Amino acid sequence: MAGNNQLCIRRWTTKNVAKWLKEEGFCEYVDVLCNRHRLDGITLLTLTEYDLRSPPLEIKVLGDIKRLMLSIRKLQKQHIDVLEELGYNSDSHVGTVCPAGSLQGTDWFCNGEVPRDYDGLMTDLNGDQYQYTNGKNKHATRRLDPEYWKTVLSCVYVFIVFGFTSFVMVIVHERVPDMQTYPPLPDIFLDRSILLRRLCSLMGTVFLLRCITMFVTSLSVPGQHLQCTGKLYGNVWAKLQRAFAIWSGFGMTLTGVHTCGDYMFSGHTVVLTMLNFFVTESPMAVPPSYVDLGKAARDIFNKGYGFGLVKLDVKTKSASGVEFTTSGSSNTDTGKVNGSLETKYKWAEYGLTFTEKWNTDNTLGTEIAIEDQLAKGLKLTFDTTFSPNTGKKSGKIKSAYKRDYLNLGCDVDFDFAGPAIHGSAVLGYEGWLAGYQMTFDSAKSKLTRNNFSVGYKTADFQLHTNVNDGSEFGGSIYQKVSDRLETAVNLAWTAGSNSTRFGIAAKYKLDSTAALSAKVNNSSLVGVGYTQTLRPGVKLTLSALIDGKSINAGGHKLGLGLELEA
């Protein structure tokens, strides 16, 4: 201690600070303060209890914090002249240093924080900026409040909708029919039938929306005059029968009141009772999107194969959370090599996902997605692509909304000729699924895609049928026979053709690291695949496609795939 005091504290190095810590009995903090954070005499003299508590030091032992702070305050008293030369003073609190000209005469806590009721101007570490001894200001970094992000995004969303509405109004204005050929409707006050027709249409629409709202939300707690029991009637058909009995037995008058046993029923009571039969079912999970209908069967047919390709996939993740996905493949028939690189970063605090893509065709893609921020279950995605070679640009806005019983999607492709609008909807109830998909080309003013789908899904069985554009019919069946065996059947038929496409596939898990896949179709094409996990993060896939009609003629294809993940 004496040796250190003889040397001016301005000339103390990390070795002198380490020696001082050992003399004061803080040997366990020599490595943290001296070796990792390189504290010299000047920085030791300006150290506060707040520095010891907060990152990057974060000393956890309260007793050590207090004892170390007492020793530092003794050192500060011995070198008050040095502190004043550095622009610090100790007028406000004994042993507590603060920058000169900031909060003088203000009571401070022992950890260096100001009281909550202080309204003065702050220019120290707790303010927007603080000043070094060389006169430069350092601005403190602060993260933006999530509510500000939500407000900004909602404003952007409003402007996008305004612009899109204006664009649609221009298109509609151009398509207004000739007034001479299609005159407007007569005055509603002079034609009572029109007035009555519109009134009935509005009332019917309002009550239909009210029924849908009550169906997808929770009803209020019923009164004592209702006898409500969950799961009383197990299926929809029994509920319909019960509802019809109530309807016919009590007349369903809107003003009359009827009795049944010891209970009183009015018109609204009967409506609520009927709806209660439907909403007492346990809520279903969110149904899949339209493109994922029948996905389990398609995975059995597609995953585990790579005919005619030598493929390498590498997935890594950095310490900062950035995900890298690199893929390369070589076609054994043409010799063409394709590659792609994708980087993804998720900002979980704000529900944001940033994705950058590049491929060997020299196409750049950027995707920004925000989920569960503007509304629960709502996901918005902004997707853009650019090709430097051709100068071609494209943009797309995607939206998806998910909740129980419902999965909606709407995408808009921006094109100079006219945007294309893609829409889809899937409804689910007690395992039953119904979906619709459409594409409207505004440049041609017609539907270019019109698809319907119906399915049924359980834990180990899935059935899916679809009709595409009224000309292509398909269906698939997936069954999980056991924990090791999965099977799938696929059917397809096109109107105007007498041939039906048919296929059977199966996947069998040999053990926890190996799986065998096989499939065959009515064209006598037989596919076999073998997947082996060599070690955690390393997966090898071997596949072969055999033409059963011409085994000796050749033309069979082999495939090799390697997946690396870290």
Coordinates of C-alpha atoms in Angstrom, one line a residue:
M1 CA 0.0 0.0 0.0
A2 CA 2.8 2.4 0.8
G3 CA 4.6 1.6 -2.4
N4 CA 1.5 2.4 -4.4
N5 CA 0.7 5.7 -2.6
Q6 CA 4.3 6.9 -3.3
L7 CA 3.6 6.5 -7.0
C8 CA 1.1 9.1 -8.3
I9 CA -2.3 7.4 -8.9
R10 CA -2.3 8.9 -12.4
R11 CA 0.6 6.6 -13.3
W12 CA -0.9 3.5 -11.8
T13 CA -1.1 0.6 -14.3
T14 CA -3.2 -2.5 -14.1
K15 CA -0.4 -4.2 -12.1
N16 CA -0.5 -1.4 -9.5
V17 CA -4.3 -1.8 -9.3
A18 CA -3.9 -5.6 -8.9
K19 CA -1.4 -5.0 -6.1
W20 CA -3.8 -2.6 -4.4
L21 CA -6.7 -5.1 -4.6
K22 CA -4.6 -7.8 -3.0
E23 CA -3.5 -5.5 -0.2
E24 CA -7.2 -4.6 0.4
G25 CA -8.2 -8.3 0.4
F26 CA -9.9 -8.6 -2.9
C27 CA -7.7 -11.1 -4.6
E28 CA -10.6 -12.9 -6.4
Y29 CA -11.5 -9.8 -8.3
V30 CA -8.0 -9.1 -9.7
D31 CA -8.7 -11.2 -12.9
V32 CA -12.0 -9.5 -13.6
L33 CA -11.0 -5.9 -12.9
C34 CA -7.4 -5.9 -14.1
N35 CA -7.0 -8.7 -16.7
R36 CA -10.4 -8.6 -18.4
H37 CA -11.4 -5.0 -18.1
R38 CA -7.9 -3.4 -17.7
L39 CA -8.6 -0.9 -14.9
D40 CA -5.8 1.5 -14.2
G41 CA -5.5 4.2 -11.5
I42 CA -7.7 6.8 -13.1
T43 CA -10.5 4.4 -14.0
L44 CA -10.3 2.8 -10.5
L45 CA -10.7 6.3 -8.9
T46 CA -13.9 7.0 -10.9
L47 CA -15.4 3.6 -10.2
T48 CA -18.9 3.7 -8.6
E49 CA -21.1 1.2 -6.9
Y50 CA -23.4 1.3 -9.9
D51 CA -20.5 0.1 -12.1
L52 CA -19.9 -2.8 -9.7
R53 CA -23.5 -3.9 -9.8
S54 CA -24.3 -3.5 -13.5
P55 CA -22.8 -5.1 -16.6
P56 CA -20.1 -5.9 -17.6
L57 CA -18.8 -6.4 -14.0
E58 CA -22.0 -7.6 -12.3
I59 CA -20.5 -8.6 -9.0
K60 CA -23.1 -10.8 -7.3
V61 CA -21.9 -10.8 -3.7
L62 CA -23.4 -7.8 -1.9
G63 CA -20.8 -7.8 1.0
D64 CA -17.9 -7.7 -1.5
I65 CA -19.6 -4.7 -3.3
K66 CA -20.0 -2.7 -0.1
R67 CA -16.4 -3.5 1.1
L68 CA -14.8 -2.8 -2.2
M69 CA -16.8 0.5 -2.5
L70 CA -15.6 1.6 1.0
S71 CA -12.0 1.0 0.0
I72 CA -12.5 3.0 -3.3
R73 CA -14.1 5.9 -1.4
K74 CA -11.1 6.0 1.0
L75 CA -8.9 6.2 -2.1
Q76 CA -11.1 8.9 -3.6
K77 CA -10.8 11.0 -0.4
Q78 CA -7.0 10.7 -0.6
H79 CA -7.0 12.0 -4.2
I80 CA -9.7 14.6 -4.2
D81 CA -7.4 17.0 -6.1
V82 CA -7.0 14.4 -8.9
L83 CA -10.8 14.0 -9.1
E84 CA -11.3 17.8 -9.4
E85 CA -8.7 18.0 -12.1
L86 CA -10.7 15.3 -14.0
G87 CA -13.9 17.3 -13.7
Y88 CA -15.4 15.5 -10.8
N89 CA -16.4 16.7 -7.4
S90 CA -17.8 15.3 -4.1
D91 CA -20.0 18.1 -2.9
S92 CA -23.3 16.3 -3.2
H93 CA -22.4 13.1 -1.3
V94 CA -19.3 12.0 0.6
G95 CA -17.3 9.6 -1.4
T96 CA -19.6 9.7 -4.5
V97 CA -18.1 11.2 -7.6
C98 CA -20.2 12.9 -10.2
P99 CA -19.2 15.0 -13.3
A100 CA -18.7 18.6 -12.7
G101 CA -21.7 20.8 -13.6
S102 CA -24.2 17.9 -13.3
L103 CA -26.7 17.5 -10.5
Q104 CA -24.7 19.5 -8.0
G105 CA -26.4 19.7 -4.7
T106 CA -28.7 16.8 -5.5
D107 CA -29.0 13.9 -3.1
W108 CA -27.8 10.6 -4.6
F109 CA -28.3 7.1 -3.6
C110 CA -25.3 5.0 -2.6
N111 CA -25.3 3.1 -5.9
G112 CA -25.1 6.4 -7.9
E113 CA -28.7 6.7 -9.0
V114 CA -30.9 9.8 -8.5
P115 CA -34.2 9.7 -6.7
R116 CA -37.3 9.0 -8.8
D117 CA -38.8 12.4 -7.9
Y118 CA -35.9 14.4 -9.5
D119 CA -37.1 16.6 -12.4
G120 CA -33.9 18.4 -13.2
L121 CA -31.9 18.4 -16.4
M122 CA -29.6 15.4 -16.5
T123 CA -26.4 15.4 -18.5
D124 CA -24.7 12.5 -16.9
L125 CA -24.8 8.8 -17.6
N126 CA -28.6 8.6 -17.0
G127 CA -29.3 11.2 -19.7
D128 CA -29.2 11.1 -23.5
Q129 CA -25.5 12.0 -23.5
Y130 CA -22.6 12.6 -21.2
Q131 CA -19.3 14.3 -21.6
Y132 CA -15.8 13.0 -21.6
T133 CA -12.9 15.0 -20.2
N134 CA -11.8 15.8 -23.8
G135 CA -15.1 17.6 -24.4
K136 CA -16.7 15.0 -26.7
N137 CA -20.2 13.9 -26.0
K138 CA -21.2 10.2 -26.1
H139 CA -24.8 9.5 -26.8
A140 CA -26.3 6.7 -24.8
T141 CA -28.0 4.1 -26.9
R142 CA -31.6 3.4 -26.0
R143 CA -33.9 0.8 -27.6
L144 CA -37.1 2.0 -29.1
D145 CA -40.3 1.3 -27.2
P146 CA -42.3 -1.6 -28.8
E147 CA -45.4 0.6 -28.8
Y148 CA -43.6 3.0 -31.1
W149 CA -42.8 0.2 -33.5
K150 CA -46.4 -0.9 -33.5
T151 CA -47.6 2.6 -34.2
V152 CA -45.1 3.1 -37.0
L153 CA -46.0 -0.2 -38.6
S154 CA -49.7 0.5 -38.3
C155 CA -49.2 3.9 -40.0
V156 CA -47.3 2.2 -42.8
Y157 CA -50.1 -0.4 -43.1
V158 CA -52.7 2.4 -43.4
F159 CA -50.8 4.2 -46.2
I160 CA -50.3 0.9 -48.1
V161 CA -54.1 0.2 -47.8
F162 CA -54.9 3.8 -48.9
G163 CA -52.6 3.4 -52.0
F164 CA -54.1 0.0 -52.8
T165 CA -57.6 1.3 -52.4
S166 CA -56.8 4.2 -54.8
F167 CA -55.4 1.8 -57.3
V168 CA -58.5 -0.4 -57.1
M169 CA -60.7 2.6 -57.5
V170 CA -58.9 3.6 -60.7
I171 CA -59.4 0.0 -62.1
V172 CA -63.1 0.0 -61.1
H173 CA -63.6 3.5 -62.6
E174 CA -62.3 2.2 -65.9
R175 CA -64.7 -0.7 -65.9
V176 CA -67.9 1.3 -65.1
P177 CA -70.5 0.3 -67.7
D178 CA -72.2 2.7 -70.1
M179 CA -74.9 4.8 -68.4
Q180 CA -77.1 4.6 -71.6
T181 CA -76.9 0.8 -71.7
Y182 CA -77.2 0.2 -67.9
P183 CA -79.1 3.0 -66.3
P184 CA -79.0 3.5 -62.5
L185 CA -81.6 2.1 -60.2
P186 CA -84.8 4.1 -59.7
D187 CA -85.2 6.3 -56.6
I188 CA -85.8 4.1 -53.6
F189 CA -88.4 6.4 -52.2
L190 CA -90.5 5.9 -55.4
D191 CA -90.0 2.1 -55.5
R192 CA -90.9 0.5 -52.2
S193 CA -89.9 -3.0 -53.4
I194 CA -86.3 -1.9 -53.7
L195 CA -86.3 -0.3 -50.3
L196 CA -87.8 -3.5 -48.7
R197 CA -85.4 -5.7 -50.6
R198 CA -82.4 -3.7 -49.4
L199 CA -83.6 -3.6 -45.9
C200 CA -84.1 -7.4 -45.8
S201 CA -80.7 -8.0 -47.3
L202 CA -79.0 -5.7 -44.7
M203 CA -80.8 -7.3 -41.8
G204 CA -80.1 -10.8 -43.0
T205 CA -76.4 -10.0 -43.4
V206 CA -76.1 -8.3 -40.0
F207 CA -77.7 -11.3 -38.2
L208 CA -75.5 -13.7 -40.2
L209 CA -72.4 -11.9 -39.1
R210 CA -73.7 -11.9 -35.6
C211 CA -74.2 -15.6 -35.7
I212 CA -70.6 -16.1 -37.0
T213 CA -69.3 -13.8 -34.3
M214 CA -71.1 -15.7 -31.5
F215 CA -69.8 -18.9 -33.0
V216 CA -66.1 -18.0 -33.0
T217 CA -66.1 -16.2 -29.7
S218 CA -67.2 -17.2 -26.1
L219 CA -70.8 -16.7 -25.1
S220 CA -71.7 -14.9 -21.9
V221 CA -72.5 -16.9 -18.8
P222 CA -76.1 -18.2 -19.1
G223 CA -78.7 -17.4 -16.5
Q224 CA -80.2 -19.8 -13.9
H225 CA -83.1 -20.5 -16.1
L226 CA -80.9 -22.4 -18.6
Q227 CA -79.6 -25.9 -18.2
C228 CA -76.3 -25.9 -20.0
T229 CA -74.1 -29.1 -20.1
G230 CA -71.0 -29.5 -22.2
K231 CA -70.7 -32.4 -24.6
L232 CA -74.4 -33.3 -24.1
Y233 CA -74.9 -34.2 -27.7
G234 CA -71.8 -35.6 -29.1
N235 CA -72.0 -34.8 -32.8
V236 CA -73.3 -32.1 -35.1
W237 CA -76.2 -34.2 -36.4
A238 CA -77.6 -34.8 -32.9
K239 CA -77.2 -31.1 -32.2
L240 CA -79.2 -30.2 -35.3
Q241 CA -81.9 -32.6 -34.3
R242 CA -82.1 -31.0 -30.8
A243 CA -82.1 -27.5 -32.3
F244 CA -85.0 -28.4 -34.6
A245 CA -86.9 -29.9 -31.7
I246 CA -86.5 -26.7 -29.8
W247 CA -87.4 -24.6 -32.8
S248 CA -90.6 -26.5 -33.5
G249 CA -91.6 -27.1 -29.9
F250 CA -91.4 -23.5 -28.8
G251 CA -92.5 -21.7 -31.9
M252 CA -89.4 -19.5 -32.1
T253 CA -91.4 -16.3 -31.8
L254 CA -89.3 -13.2 -31.1
T255 CA -91.8 -11.8 -28.6
G256 CA -93.6 -14.8 -27.1
V257 CA -92.4 -16.6 -24.0
H258 CA -92.9 -20.4 -23.7
T259 CA -92.5 -22.9 -20.8
C260 CA -90.9 -26.3 -20.8
G261 CA -91.0 -28.0 -17.4
D262 CA -89.6 -25.6 -14.8
Y263 CA -87.8 -23.4 -17.3
M264 CA -88.8 -20.3 -19.2
F265 CA -87.7 -19.8 -22.9
S266 CA -87.9 -16.7 -25.0
G267 CA -86.9 -16.3 -28.6
H268 CA -83.4 -15.1 -27.9
T269 CA -83.0 -17.8 -25.2
V270 CA -83.7 -20.4 -27.8
V271 CA -81.2 -19.0 -30.2
L272 CA -78.5 -18.9 -27.5
T273 CA -79.4 -22.4 -26.5
M274 CA -79.1 -23.7 -30.0
L275 CA -75.7 -21.9 -30.5
N276 CA -74.5 -23.2 -27.2
F277 CA -74.7 -26.7 -28.5
F278 CA -72.1 -25.8 -31.1
V279 CA -69.7 -23.8 -29.0
T280 CA -69.5 -26.2 -26.1
E281 CA -67.2 -28.4 -28.1
S282 CA -63.6 -28.3 -27.1
P283 CA -61.7 -25.8 -29.3
M284 CA -59.9 -27.1 -32.3
A285 CA -56.3 -26.3 -33.0
V286 CA -55.5 -23.8 -35.8
P287 CA -56.2 -25.6 -39.1
P288 CA -53.3 -25.8 -41.6
S289 CA -53.0 -23.4 -44.5
Y290 CA -54.3 -24.4 -47.9
V291 CA -50.9 -25.4 -49.3
D292 CA -50.4 -27.6 -46.3
L293 CA -53.6 -29.7 -46.8
G294 CA -52.5 -33.3 -47.5
K295 CA -48.9 -32.4 -46.6
A296 CA -48.4 -35.6 -44.5
A297 CA -49.0 -37.8 -47.6
R298 CA -46.9 -35.6 -49.9
D299 CA -43.9 -35.9 -47.4
I300 CA -44.0 -39.7 -47.6
F301 CA -43.8 -39.4 -51.4
N302 CA -41.2 -36.7 -51.6
K303 CA -38.9 -36.7 -48.5
G304 CA -36.0 -39.1 -48.4
Y305 CA -35.4 -39.1 -52.2
G306 CA -33.1 -37.2 -54.5
F307 CA -33.1 -38.9 -57.9
G308 CA -30.4 -37.8 -60.4
L309 CA -28.9 -35.3 -57.9
V310 CA -25.8 -35.0 -55.8
K311 CA -26.8 -32.6 -53.1
L312 CA -25.2 -30.9 -50.1
D313 CA -27.1 -28.9 -47.5
V314 CA -25.3 -27.0 -44.7
K315 CA -27.1 -25.2 -41.9
T316 CA -25.3 -23.2 -39.3
K317 CA -26.2 -20.6 -36.6
S318 CA -23.9 -18.0 -35.3
A319 CA -23.6 -16.9 -31.7
S320 CA -25.5 -13.7 -32.5
G321 CA -28.5 -15.7 -33.7
V322 CA -28.0 -15.4 -37.5
E323 CA -28.9 -18.6 -39.4
F324 CA -27.1 -19.6 -42.5
T325 CA -28.4 -22.1 -45.0
T326 CA -26.3 -23.1 -47.9
S327 CA -27.4 -25.6 -50.6
G328 CA -25.7 -27.0 -53.7
S329 CA -26.7 -29.7 -56.1
S330 CA -25.4 -31.2 -59.3
N331 CA -27.7 -32.8 -61.9
T332 CA -26.1 -36.1 -63.0
D333 CA -27.9 -36.0 -66.4
T334 CA -27.2 -32.4 -67.5
G335 CA -24.2 -31.7 -65.3
K336 CA -25.7 -28.3 -64.3
V337 CA -24.8 -27.1 -60.8
N338 CA -27.1 -25.0 -58.8
G339 CA -26.4 -23.3 -55.5
S340 CA -28.2 -21.0 -53.0
L341 CA -27.4 -19.1 -49.9
E342 CA -29.9 -17.9 -47.3
T343 CA -29.3 -15.9 -44.1
K344 CA -32.0 -15.4 -41.5
Y345 CA -32.1 -13.3 -38.4
K346 CA -35.0 -13.3 -35.9
W347 CA -35.7 -10.3 -33.7
A348 CA -38.0 -12.1 -31.2
E349 CA -38.7 -9.1 -29.1
Y350 CA -40.5 -7.4 -31.9
G351 CA -41.6 -10.5 -33.8
L352 CA -39.5 -9.5 -36.8
T353 CA -37.7 -11.9 -39.2
F354 CA -35.1 -10.7 -41.8
T355 CA -34.2 -13.0 -44.6
E356 CA -31.7 -12.5 -47.4
K357 CA -31.4 -15.0 -50.4
W358 CA -29.1 -15.5 -53.3
N359 CA -28.7 -18.2 -55.9
T360 CA -26.5 -19.1 -58.8
D361 CA -28.9 -17.6 -61.3
N362 CA -27.8 -14.3 -59.7
T363 CA -31.2 -13.5 -58.2
L364 CA -31.2 -11.5 -54.9
G365 CA -34.2 -11.7 -52.5
T366 CA -35.1 -9.9 -49.4
E367 CA -37.9 -10.8 -47.0
I368 CA -39.1 -9.0 -43.9
A369 CA -41.8 -10.6 -41.8
I370 CA -43.6 -9.4 -38.7
E371 CA -45.8 -11.8 -36.6
D372 CA -48.2 -11.4 -33.7
Q373 CA -47.5 -7.7 -33.3
L374 CA -50.3 -5.8 -35.0
A375 CA -52.8 -8.5 -33.9
K376 CA -52.6 -12.0 -32.4
G377 CA -52.2 -14.6 -35.1
L378 CA -51.5 -12.0 -37.9
K379 CA -48.4 -12.3 -39.9
L380 CA -47.3 -9.8 -42.6
T381 CA -44.5 -10.4 -45.0
F382 CA -42.8 -8.1 -47.5
D383 CA -40.9 -10.0 -50.2
T384 CA -38.8 -8.5 -53.0
T385 CA -36.5 -10.0 -55.6
F386 CA -34.0 -8.4 -58.0
S387 CA -32.0 -9.8 -60.9
P388 CA -29.0 -7.6 -61.7
N389 CA -28.4 -9.4 -65.1
T390 CA -31.8 -8.7 -66.5
G391 CA -32.9 -5.8 -64.3
K392 CA -36.1 -7.6 -63.4
K393 CA -37.7 -6.6 -60.1
S394 CA -40.7 -8.1 -58.3
G395 CA -42.5 -7.4 -55.1
K396 CA -45.0 -9.2 -53.0
I397 CA -47.0 -8.5 -49.8
K398 CA -48.2 -11.6 -47.9
S399 CA -50.6 -11.7 -45.1
A400 CA -51.8 -14.7 -43.0
Y401 CA -54.2 -14.8 -40.1
K402 CA -54.6 -17.9 -37.9
R403 CA -56.9 -18.7 -35.0
D404 CA -59.1 -21.6 -33.9
Y405 CA -61.2 -23.0 -36.7
L406 CA -59.8 -20.6 -39.2
N407 CA -56.7 -20.0 -41.4
L408 CA -56.7 -17.1 -43.9
G409 CA -54.1 -16.0 -46.4
C410 CA -53.9 -13.1 -48.9
D411 CA -50.9 -12.3 -51.1
V412 CA -50.5 -9.5 -53.6
D413 CA -48.0 -9.6 -56.5
F414 CA -47.0 -6.2 -57.8
D415 CA -46.6 -6.0 -61.6
F416 CA -46.6 -3.1 -64.0
A417 CA -49.3 -4.8 -66.1
G418 CA -51.5 -5.2 -63.0
P419 CA -51.2 -6.9 -59.6
A420 CA -52.3 -10.5 -59.0
I421 CA -54.2 -11.3 -55.9
H422 CA -53.9 -14.7 -54.3
G423 CA -56.3 -15.6 -51.6
S424 CA -57.0 -18.8 -49.5
A425 CA -59.1 -19.8 -46.6
V426 CA -59.4 -23.0 -44.6
L427 CA -62.1 -23.8 -42.0
G428 CA -61.8 -26.7 -39.5
Y429 CA -64.2 -28.2 -37.1
E430 CA -63.9 -31.5 -35.2
G431 CA -61.2 -32.8 -37.6
W432 CA -63.1 -31.8 -40.8
L433 CA -61.3 -29.3 -43.1
A434 CA -62.6 -27.3 -46.0
G435 CA -60.5 -24.9 -48.1
Y436 CA -60.7 -22.6 -51.0
Q437 CA -57.9 -21.0 -53.1
M438 CA -58.1 -18.4 -55.8
T439 CA -56.0 -16.1 -57.9
F440 CA -57.3 -13.0 -59.6
D441 CA -55.3 -11.4 -62.3
S442 CA -56.3 -7.7 -62.4
A443 CA -54.6 -7.2 -65.8
K444 CA -56.9 -9.8 -67.4
S445 CA -59.8 -9.1 -65.0
K446 CA -60.5 -12.8 -64.4
L447 CA -59.8 -15.7 -62.1
T448 CA -56.7 -17.7 -63.2
R449 CA -57.0 -20.2 -60.3
N450 CA -60.0 -21.6 -58.6
N451 CA -59.4 -24.6 -56.3
F452 CA -61.5 -26.4 -53.7
S453 CA -60.4 -28.9 -51.1
V454 CA -62.0 -31.1 -48.4
G455 CA -60.3 -33.2 -45.9
Y456 CA -60.5 -35.0 -42.6
K457 CA -57.6 -35.2 -40.1
T458 CA -56.9 -37.1 -36.9
A459 CA -53.7 -37.9 -35.0
D460 CA -52.9 -41.0 -37.1
F461 CA -55.1 -40.7 -40.2
Q462 CA -55.6 -38.0 -42.8
L463 CA -57.9 -37.9 -45.9
H464 CA -57.6 -35.1 -48.5
T465 CA -59.5 -34.5 -51.8
N466 CA -59.2 -31.5 -54.1
V467 CA -60.6 -30.0 -57.3
N468 CA -58.3 -27.6 -59.3
D469 CA -59.9 -25.3 -61.8
G470 CA -62.8 -27.7 -62.3
S471 CA -60.6 -30.0 -64.5
E472 CA -58.1 -31.7 -62.2
F473 CA -59.3 -34.0 -59.4
G474 CA -57.0 -35.5 -56.8
G475 CA -56.9 -37.2 -53.4
S476 CA -54.6 -38.7 -50.9
I477 CA -54.7 -40.9 -47.8
Y478 CA -52.1 -40.9 -45.0
Q479 CA -52.0 -43.4 -42.2
K480 CA -49.6 -43.8 -39.3
V481 CA -49.8 -47.6 -38.8
S482 CA -47.4 -47.6 -35.9
D483 CA -44.6 -45.6 -34.4
R484 CA -42.2 -47.0 -37.1
L485 CA -44.4 -47.5 -40.2
E486 CA -46.2 -44.7 -42.2
T487 CA -48.1 -45.2 -45.5
A488 CA -49.7 -43.0 -48.1
V489 CA -51.8 -43.4 -51.2
N490 CA -52.1 -40.7 -53.9
L491 CA -54.7 -40.5 -56.7
A492 CA -55.1 -37.9 -59.6
W493 CA -57.3 -37.6 -62.6
T494 CA -57.7 -34.9 -65.3
A495 CA -60.9 -34.3 -67.1
G496 CA -60.8 -35.4 -70.7
S497 CA -58.3 -38.1 -70.0
N498 CA -59.0 -41.8 -69.4
S499 CA -55.9 -42.5 -67.4
T500 CA -55.7 -42.2 -63.6
R501 CA -52.4 -41.6 -61.9
F502 CA -52.0 -43.8 -58.8
G503 CA -49.2 -44.2 -56.3
I504 CA -48.4 -46.0 -53.0
A505 CA -45.6 -45.0 -50.6
A506 CA -44.3 -46.1 -47.3
K507 CA -41.7 -45.1 -44.7
Y508 CA -40.3 -47.5 -42.1
K509 CA -37.9 -46.5 -39.3
L510 CA -35.3 -49.2 -38.8
D511 CA -34.1 -47.5 -35.6
S512 CA -33.7 -44.0 -34.2
T513 CA -31.0 -43.2 -36.7
A514 CA -32.0 -45.0 -39.9
A515 CA -35.1 -45.0 -42.1
L516 CA -36.1 -46.8 -45.3
S517 CA -38.6 -45.3 -47.8
A518 CA -40.2 -46.9 -50.9
K519 CA -42.8 -45.9 -53.5
V520 CA -44.3 -47.2 -56.7
N521 CA -46.8 -45.7 -59.2
N522 CA -48.9 -47.1 -62.0
S523 CA -46.2 -46.2 -64.6
S524 CA -44.0 -48.9 -63.0
L525 CA -41.6 -46.4 -61.5
V526 CA -40.1 -47.7 -58.3
G527 CA -38.3 -45.4 -55.9
V528 CA -36.2 -46.5 -52.9
G529 CA -34.5 -44.3 -50.4
Y530 CA -32.3 -44.8 -47.3
T531 CA -31.6 -42.2 -44.7
Q532 CA -28.9 -42.6 -42.1
T533 CA -27.9 -40.2 -39.3
L534 CA -24.1 -40.8 -39.1
R535 CA -23.8 -38.5 -36.1
P536 CA -25.7 -35.7 -34.6
G537 CA -26.0 -33.0 -37.3
V538 CA -24.8 -35.3 -40.1
K539 CA -27.4 -37.1 -42.3
L540 CA -26.7 -39.2 -45.4
T541 CA -29.4 -40.0 -48.0
L542 CA -29.1 -42.6 -50.7
S543 CA -31.9 -43.0 -53.3
A544 CA -32.6 -44.9 -56.6
L545 CA -35.3 -44.7 -59.2
I546 CA -35.9 -47.8 -61.3
D547 CA -38.1 -48.0 -64.4
G548 CA -39.9 -51.3 -64.1
K549 CA -40.9 -51.4 -67.8
S550 CA -37.4 -51.2 -69.1
I551 CA -35.1 -52.7 -66.5
N552 CA -32.5 -53.9 -69.0
A553 CA -32.6 -50.8 -71.1
G554 CA -31.1 -48.6 -68.4
G555 CA -32.2 -45.0 -67.7
H556 CA -32.3 -45.6 -64.0
K557 CA -31.3 -42.8 -61.7
L558 CA -29.3 -42.6 -58.5
G559 CA -29.1 -39.9 -55.9
L560 CA -26.8 -38.9 -53.1
G561 CA -27.5 -36.3 -50.4
L562 CA -25.6 -35.0 -47.4
E563 CA -27.0 -32.7 -44.8
L564 CA -24.8 -30.9 -42.2
E565 CA -26.2 -28.9 -39.3
A566 CA -24.5 -27.2 -36.5

